[in-house]
Amino acid sequence: MSEMIPALDWQAIFVAPWTTDFSIYGWIFLMGFLVCAACGLAGNYLILRRMALVGDAISHSVLPGLAIAFLAANAWTNRQASGEGIDLAVEPSGHGISYGFAIFMGALIAGVLTTLMIEIIHTRTRIKQDAAIGITFSTLFAFGVVLISVYADKVDLDADCVLHGEIAFVSIQPFFTIGAYQLAPSPVIRMGCVTFLTLGLMVVFYKELLVSSFDPGLASSMGINATFVHYALMCWLSVIVVSAFEAVGAILVIAMLILPGATASMLTTRFPIVLVLSLLHAAASSVLGLHLAIWLNSSTAGCMVVAGAGIFCVAWVFSPSQGILQNWLKRRRNSKRLTGGEIGTETVGES
Amino acid sequence: MKYLRLNLIGWILLLFMAALTPVHAARIGDITEISVWDQTVRFFSFKDPSLRYALTGAILLGLTCGLLGSFLVVRKLALLGDTLSHAVLPGVAAGFLWDMDKNPVAIFIGATVAGLLGSFMVTRITSTTKLKEDTALGMVLACFFGVGICLVTMIQRLPSGNKSGIDKFLFGQAASLGQSDIQLMAVVTLLTFGLVWLFYKELLTVSFDPGFAYSVMIPVAWVHHGFMLLLAFSVVIALQAVGVVLVSAMLITPAATAYLMTDRLHRMLLFACLTGMLAGIMGAFFSFLGHQLPTGPFMVLSAAVLFAVAFFFAPSHGVIIKWWTRRSRSGRVRRENTLKAVFHVLEQEKFRQEGVTLVELAELRRQTLDGTEASCLELVRLGYGTMPPGEKAFYLTPKGMRRAQTIVRNHRLWELYLTDAANYSPDHVHDDAEEIEHILGEDLVRQLERQLNFADRDPHGKPIPSAEEIISAHGTVQSSPPAATGYRKPS
């Protein structure tokens, strides 16, 4: 047990990542932040629409989409060139585009398929939505795992990696170059594009998303097609999830989707502030998670989730408006006032 | 019901004894080059002891998960099973750390504690914050899993200890089940079945009507906590065979399949156990056919196939059956509306003419002439009327007349009932009666007649065809008005 937790070495854990080893940990931090930010922004809408578990479903069911996309792209490149295997980790620059496109399509199809299957099972039969979600994602996930284990030699996806991913490999990926200038590791570039697109889409369609999340009836009276917004959100969610897949895996991505929004909504009720706070939570949890991972020599993504959960717990306890501590203090103050004999002089509505 | 329970318990005892028989042999994965047929034969000969373990394990977990999953599905808590199954991972890792070995009891205790802690956290978050239940479930699921992943990664990077097998908890490999695992599974299965049998009434009441359960002094909270404990047990024993991620599928899918098959809880429990067992056997079989393939996903896919079959073909809740009944019902409504229209045309003419022309009918129904002809031909085919060739007219047979009168009577009785008994104004009752006239059964009509004192006029002053009239129209004796036949006598 004692060998599991190494000594807390200040220099190695807190200083080195930002100074001597910045070329490695800088990218890991950036990748973690980009994943958390994209997921957190999209996750806010999931929480509002009470679809947090649909996010869970989509994060599981992109797996078969991903596996099929790999197989398809593999078959395509094999036909194009010699039968040299290509994998996710070392992406030859020549095939990057076809892979990226295949994965993008796989994610979109998986997203639509999941949403459709849930809708069909729950509208056509007496089965409730939660059970429909459970059946859909577990079936698709199992299908994905079977595909991966049957075509293990053709799909370079490690089954464990599917569950928790590994951000730490980011910095050893080939760099994306423009001319002679080395820009960044290509996964970071890809995730960066997705994150900025997410941000851009959210700014452009802010009103549509907000109205259809809070009040679908009002949305349709304003001429916004709520069904279309629903499907579009699901599709974009699966794109985000599939880009984050490599770094954090299928299940930890759920934490990245829900934690920032949940923490932010503990602190405020204004939606624009919630969006900003969820970005802050993303940054804080990736920094803390990074240090935790270096200290414990553990999975980076897992540690980022643990750090995010820790921040949520702090907000849960100390939130000035609805924290446990605040509620307790309020109750104590009230009971003191009531037992202090002032009950007759107080108006009832004031508490 | 009693017999059925005894039967089930007998089966479980049998499995239990099979599990306790000491056998030692190679693991499933040892064979590498054998044809599919040989593997199938080997599977069904049950000679391979490790296969017997795997199969027994799969069956036991199918039974337990099906039984408990049914309660989850009817209580709309399906995803609590999902959360619980992910939340046990840190407990598994902690149990592993206890003595750095795959000790089933330590892992069992650790995982159960973690699962209970997870479900407790969900309750705390939803009760103390404004966050909704789905958010709380998702958050607990992923955060516990994150902690678990951290622990598992740390264990795997440790220099010492026997760490093989901890990764089996992620996707499940039934072939890695040992004798002690099976014994544990059998004990839990027996315990689950025993407790559900003993507290069936309490569980039933709490699942469907917690308020009523509370009022008849059933300790609702205790039943809930006890159920959560059993659920945590069943998740934990299913871990090694199905894996953390897919346990929830074994809880939800067989139960949902059974939910489509029947409306009674005890039958649903039986179906869910059977489906779970079947899925377990199929999963073990397919994973045995392909070497080294994980068992869990195959089990889940088998359950999904069974669900798909129930989704399409289940009696009364299957999609195809529902589509068929809806189609036949809409056909009947269409036919009855045509008959009613014929009756209305005849009534306008005070039953002085024998039949109606298609033009009159089309005008009344605001239909095209072709459409009217098609619906009349449908009635002719079913013997409700005749359409002599060359004549653009439709004549009701006695049978058709009777049917039309019945529909009109239902309609007008209902209108009268709504105005008299429910105080609707007479101009608001027509649409309601349009719907109900196709559904009212003979008993209900008798009751309506009695309650309305056998009235013969509807709120709009039109006569209600009485029962005697409908019956006598069939016979030879003509009731009043003798001249008004309204249909052509069979010659």
PDB file of N, CA and C in Angstrom, chain B residues 434-481:
ATOM      1  N   GLU B 434     -68.498  10.505 -31.877  1.00  0.00           N
ATOM      2  CA  GLU B 434     -67.856   9.970 -33.087  1.00  0.00           C
ATOM      3  C   GLU B 434     -66.753   8.985 -32.712  1.00  0.00           C
ATOM      4  N   GLU B 435     -66.025   9.303 -31.619  1.00  0.00           N
ATOM      5  CA  GLU B 435     -64.924   8.438 -31.202  1.00  0.00           C
ATOM      6  C   GLU B 435     -65.449   7.181 -30.517  1.00  0.00           C
ATOM      7  N   ILE B 436     -66.413   7.397 -29.617  1.00  0.00           N
ATOM      8  CA  ILE B 436     -66.760   6.306 -28.703  1.00  0.00           C
ATOM      9  C   ILE B 436     -67.668   5.277 -29.362  1.00  0.00           C
ATOM     10  N   GLU B 437     -68.369   5.679 -30.422  1.00  0.00           N
ATOM     11  CA  GLU B 437     -69.362   4.776 -31.006  1.00  0.00           C
ATOM     12  C   GLU B 437     -68.744   3.465 -31.489  1.00  0.00           C
ATOM     13  N   HIS B 438     -67.441   3.495 -31.850  1.00  0.00           N
ATOM     14  CA  HIS B 438     -66.806   2.281 -32.358  1.00  0.00           C
ATOM     15  C   HIS B 438     -66.321   1.382 -31.234  1.00  0.00           C
ATOM     16  N   ILE B 439     -66.304   1.915 -30.037  1.00  0.00           N
ATOM     17  CA  ILE B 439     -65.674   1.182 -28.929  1.00  0.00           C
ATOM     18  C   ILE B 439     -66.705   0.593 -27.985  1.00  0.00           C
ATOM     19  N   LEU B 440     -67.881   1.238 -27.855  1.00  0.00           N
ATOM     20  CA  LEU B 440     -68.871   0.807 -26.863  1.00  0.00           C
ATOM     21  C   LEU B 440     -69.234  -0.667 -27.048  1.00  0.00           C
ATOM     22  N   GLY B 441     -69.166  -1.395 -25.969  1.00  0.00           N
ATOM     23  CA  GLY B 441     -69.528  -2.808 -26.050  1.00  0.00           C
ATOM     24  C   GLY B 441     -71.009  -2.991 -25.726  1.00  0.00           C
ATOM     25  N   GLU B 442     -71.514  -4.213 -25.943  1.00  0.00           N
ATOM     26  CA  GLU B 442     -72.942  -4.486 -25.774  1.00  0.00           C
ATOM     27  C   GLU B 442     -73.382  -4.254 -24.325  1.00  0.00           C
ATOM     28  N   ASP B 443     -72.546  -4.686 -23.373  1.00  0.00           N
ATOM     29  CA  ASP B 443     -72.893  -4.537 -21.953  1.00  0.00           C
ATOM     30  C   ASP B 443     -73.059  -3.074 -21.572  1.00  0.00           C
ATOM     31  N   LEU B 444     -72.108  -2.266 -22.039  1.00  0.00           N
ATOM     32  CA  LEU B 444     -72.125  -0.861 -21.691  1.00  0.00           C
ATOM     33  C   LEU B 444     -73.352  -0.189 -22.292  1.00  0.00           C
ATOM     34  N   VAL B 445     -73.716  -0.618 -23.506  1.00  0.00           N
ATOM     35  CA  VAL B 445     -74.892  -0.044 -24.157  1.00  0.00           C
ATOM     36  C   VAL B 445     -76.150  -0.358 -23.356  1.00  0.00           C
ATOM     37  N   ARG B 446     -76.255  -1.602 -22.889  1.00  0.00           N
ATOM     38  CA  ARG B 446     -77.414  -1.981 -22.054  1.00  0.00           C
ATOM     39  C   ARG B 446     -77.488  -1.076 -20.823  1.00  0.00           C
ATOM     40  N   GLN B 447     -76.328  -0.879 -20.215  1.00  0.00           N
ATOM     41  CA  GLN B 447     -76.260  -0.060 -19.008  1.00  0.00           C
ATOM     42  C   GLN B 447     -76.694   1.372 -19.308  1.00  0.00           C
ATOM     43  N   LEU B 448     -76.206   1.901 -20.452  1.00  0.00           N
ATOM     44  CA  LEU B 448     -76.575   3.261 -20.840  1.00  0.00           C
ATOM     45  C   LEU B 448     -78.084   3.368 -21.033  1.00  0.00           C
ATOM     46  N   GLU B 449     -78.627   2.363 -21.748  1.00  0.00           N
ATOM     47  CA  GLU B 449     -80.066   2.391 -22.001  1.00  0.00           C
ATOM     48  C   GLU B 449     -80.848   2.440 -20.695  1.00  0.00           C
ATOM     49  N   ARG B 450     -80.449   1.579 -19.762  1.00  0.00           N
ATOM     50  CA  ARG B 450     -81.157   1.550 -18.487  1.00  0.00           C
ATOM     51  C   ARG B 450     -81.064   2.897 -17.790  1.00  0.00           C
ATOM     52  N   GLN B 451     -79.862   3.427 -17.790  1.00  0.00           N
ATOM     53  CA  GLN B 451     -79.668   4.685 -17.066  1.00  0.00           C
ATOM     54  C   GLN B 451     -80.449   5.817 -17.716  1.00  0.00           C
ATOM     55  N   LEU B 452     -80.629   5.734 -19.041  1.00  0.00           N
ATOM     56  CA  LEU B 452     -81.337   6.802 -19.745  1.00  0.00           C
ATOM     57  C   LEU B 452     -82.826   6.486 -19.901  1.00  0.00           C
ATOM     58  N   ASN B 453     -83.310   5.488 -19.142  1.00  0.00           N
ATOM     59  CA  ASN B 453     -84.724   5.114 -19.175  1.00  0.00           C
ATOM     60  C   ASN B 453     -85.230   4.764 -20.563  1.00  0.00           C
ATOM     61  N   PHE B 454     -84.426   4.070 -21.308  1.00  0.00           N
ATOM     62  CA  PHE B 454     -84.801   3.600 -22.644  1.00  0.00           C
ATOM     63  C   PHE B 454     -85.354   4.736 -23.500  1.00  0.00           C
ATOM     64  N   ALA B 455     -84.659   5.858 -23.439  1.00  0.00           N
ATOM     65  CA  ALA B 455     -85.098   7.020 -24.218  1.00  0.00           C
ATOM     66  C   ALA B 455     -85.071   6.687 -25.702  1.00  0.00           C
ATOM     67  N   ASP B 456     -85.944   7.320 -26.481  1.00  0.00           N
ATOM     68  CA  ASP B 456     -85.949   7.005 -27.907  1.00  0.00           C
ATOM     69  C   ASP B 456     -85.575   8.208 -28.767  1.00  0.00           C
ATOM     70  N   ARG B 457     -85.181   9.310 -28.144  1.00  0.00           N
ATOM     71  CA  ARG B 457     -84.764  10.480 -28.921  1.00  0.00           C
ATOM     72  C   ARG B 457     -83.403  10.948 -28.410  1.00  0.00           C
ATOM     73  N   ASP B 458     -82.504  11.309 -29.336  1.00  0.00           N
ATOM     74  CA  ASP B 458     -81.220  11.854 -28.909  1.00  0.00           C
ATOM     75  C   ASP B 458     -81.365  13.363 -28.683  1.00  0.00           C
ATOM     76  N   PRO B 459     -80.333  14.052 -28.179  1.00  0.00           N
ATOM     77  CA  PRO B 459     -80.480  15.483 -27.862  1.00  0.00           C
ATOM     78  C   PRO B 459     -80.848  16.332 -29.064  1.00  0.00           C
ATOM     79  N   HIS B 460     -80.612  15.842 -30.278  1.00  0.00           N
ATOM     80  CA  HIS B 460     -80.961  16.623 -31.458  1.00  0.00           C
ATOM     81  C   HIS B 460     -82.348  16.251 -31.981  1.00  0.00           C
ATOM     82  N   GLY B 461     -83.067  15.419 -31.218  1.00  0.00           N
ATOM     83  CA  GLY B 461     -84.426  15.074 -31.604  1.00  0.00           C
ATOM     84  C   GLY B 461     -84.536  13.945 -32.593  1.00  0.00           C
ATOM     85  N   LYS B 462     -83.431  13.273 -32.888  1.00  0.00           N
ATOM     86  CA  LYS B 462     -83.498  12.166 -33.843  1.00  0.00           C
ATOM     87  C   LYS B 462     -83.791  10.879 -33.089  1.00  0.00           C
ATOM     88  N   PRO B 463     -84.484   9.928 -33.709  1.00  0.00           N
ATOM     89  CA  PRO B 463     -84.824   8.692 -33.013  1.00  0.00           C
ATOM     90  C   PRO B 463     -83.599   7.814 -32.793  1.00  0.00           C
ATOM     91  N   ILE B 464     -83.558   7.178 -31.642  1.00  0.00           N
ATOM     92  CA  ILE B 464     -82.497   6.221 -31.362  1.00  0.00           C
ATOM     93  C   ILE B 464     -83.014   4.841 -31.732  1.00  0.00           C
ATOM     94  N   PRO B 465     -82.365   4.144 -32.634  1.00  0.00           N
ATOM     95  CA  PRO B 465     -82.828   2.794 -32.966  1.00  0.00           C
ATOM     96  C   PRO B 465     -82.774   1.928 -31.717  1.00  0.00           C
ATOM     97  N   SER B 466     -83.919   1.315 -31.340  1.00  0.00           N
ATOM     98  CA  SER B 466     -83.928   0.533 -30.108  1.00  0.00           C
ATOM     99  C   SER B 466     -83.423  -0.879 -30.365  1.00  0.00           C
ATOM    100  N   ALA B 467     -83.140  -1.544 -29.272  1.00  0.00           N
ATOM    101  CA  ALA B 467     -82.600  -2.891 -29.380  1.00  0.00           C
ATOM    102  C   ALA B 467     -83.584  -3.815 -30.074  1.00  0.00           C
ATOM    103  N   GLU B 468     -84.901  -3.682 -29.716  1.00  0.00           N
ATOM    104  CA  GLU B 468     -85.912  -4.564 -30.318  1.00  0.00           C
ATOM    105  C   GLU B 468     -85.952  -4.367 -31.822  1.00  0.00           C
ATOM    106  N   GLU B 469     -85.861  -3.107 -32.191  1.00  0.00           N
ATOM    107  CA  GLU B 469     -85.923  -2.800 -33.618  1.00  0.00           C
ATOM    108  C   GLU B 469     -84.787  -3.490 -34.368  1.00  0.00           C
ATOM    109  N   ILE B 470     -83.595  -3.427 -33.736  1.00  0.00           N
ATOM    110  CA  ILE B 470     -82.434  -4.011 -34.400  1.00  0.00           C
ATOM    111  C   ILE B 470     -82.599  -5.519 -34.519  1.00  0.00           C
ATOM    112  N   ILE B 471     -83.111  -6.119 -33.442  1.00  0.00           N
ATOM    113  CA  ILE B 471     -83.261  -7.574 -33.473  1.00  0.00           C
ATOM    114  C   ILE B 471     -84.375  -7.982 -34.436  1.00  0.00           C
ATOM    115  N   SER B 472     -85.503  -7.252 -34.368  1.00  0.00           N
ATOM    116  CA  SER B 472     -86.631  -7.680 -35.177  1.00  0.00           C
ATOM    117  C   SER B 472     -86.386  -7.410 -36.650  1.00  0.00           C
ATOM    118  N   ALA B 473     -85.548  -6.416 -36.955  1.00  0.00           N
ATOM    119  CA  ALA B 473     -85.261  -6.146 -38.356  1.00  0.00           C
ATOM    120  C   ALA B 473     -84.637  -7.366 -39.016  1.00  0.00           C
ATOM    121  N   HIS B 474     -84.046  -8.180 -38.162  1.00  0.00           N
ATOM    122  CA  HIS B 474     -83.402  -9.377 -38.675  1.00  0.00           C
ATOM    123  C   HIS B 474     -84.446 -10.453 -38.975  1.00  0.00           C
ATOM    124  N   GLY B 475     -85.492 -10.468 -38.143  1.00  0.00           N
ATOM    125  CA  GLY B 475     -86.496 -11.527 -38.266  1.00  0.00           C
ATOM    126  C   GLY B 475     -87.516 -11.237 -39.347  1.00  0.00           C
ATOM    127  N   THR B 476     -88.549 -12.023 -39.345  1.00  0.00           N
ATOM    128  CA  THR B 476     -89.569 -11.867 -40.377  1.00  0.00           C
ATOM    129  C   THR B 476     -90.591 -10.818 -39.985  1.00  0.00           C
ATOM    130  N   VAL B 477     -90.823 -10.669 -38.654  1.00  0.00           N
ATOM    131  CA  VAL B 477     -91.834  -9.737 -38.186  1.00  0.00           C
ATOM    132  C   VAL B 477     -91.337  -8.309 -38.387  1.00  0.00           C
ATOM    133  N   GLN B 478     -92.114  -7.490 -39.071  1.00  0.00           N
ATOM    134  CA  GLN B 478     -91.732  -6.104 -39.269  1.00  0.00           C
ATOM    135  C   GLN B 478     -92.277  -5.253 -38.139  1.00  0.00           C
ATOM    136  N   SER B 479     -91.434  -4.507 -37.537  1.00  0.00           N
ATOM    137  CA  SER B 479     -91.894  -3.595 -36.495  1.00  0.00           C
ATOM    138  C   SER B 479     -92.337  -2.299 -37.163  1.00  0.00           C
ATOM    139  N   SER B 480     -92.787  -1.362 -36.359  1.00  0.00           N
ATOM    140  CA  SER B 480     -93.192  -0.070 -36.898  1.00  0.00           C
ATOM    141  C   SER B 480     -91.976   0.665 -37.434  1.00  0.00           C
ATOM    142  N   PRO B 481     -91.960   1.480 -38.376  1.00  0.00           N
ATOM    143  CA  PRO B 481     -92.948   1.699 -39.413  1.00  0.00           C
ATOM    144  C   PRO B 481     -92.827   0.618 -40.493  1.00  0.00           C
TER     145      PRO B 481
END
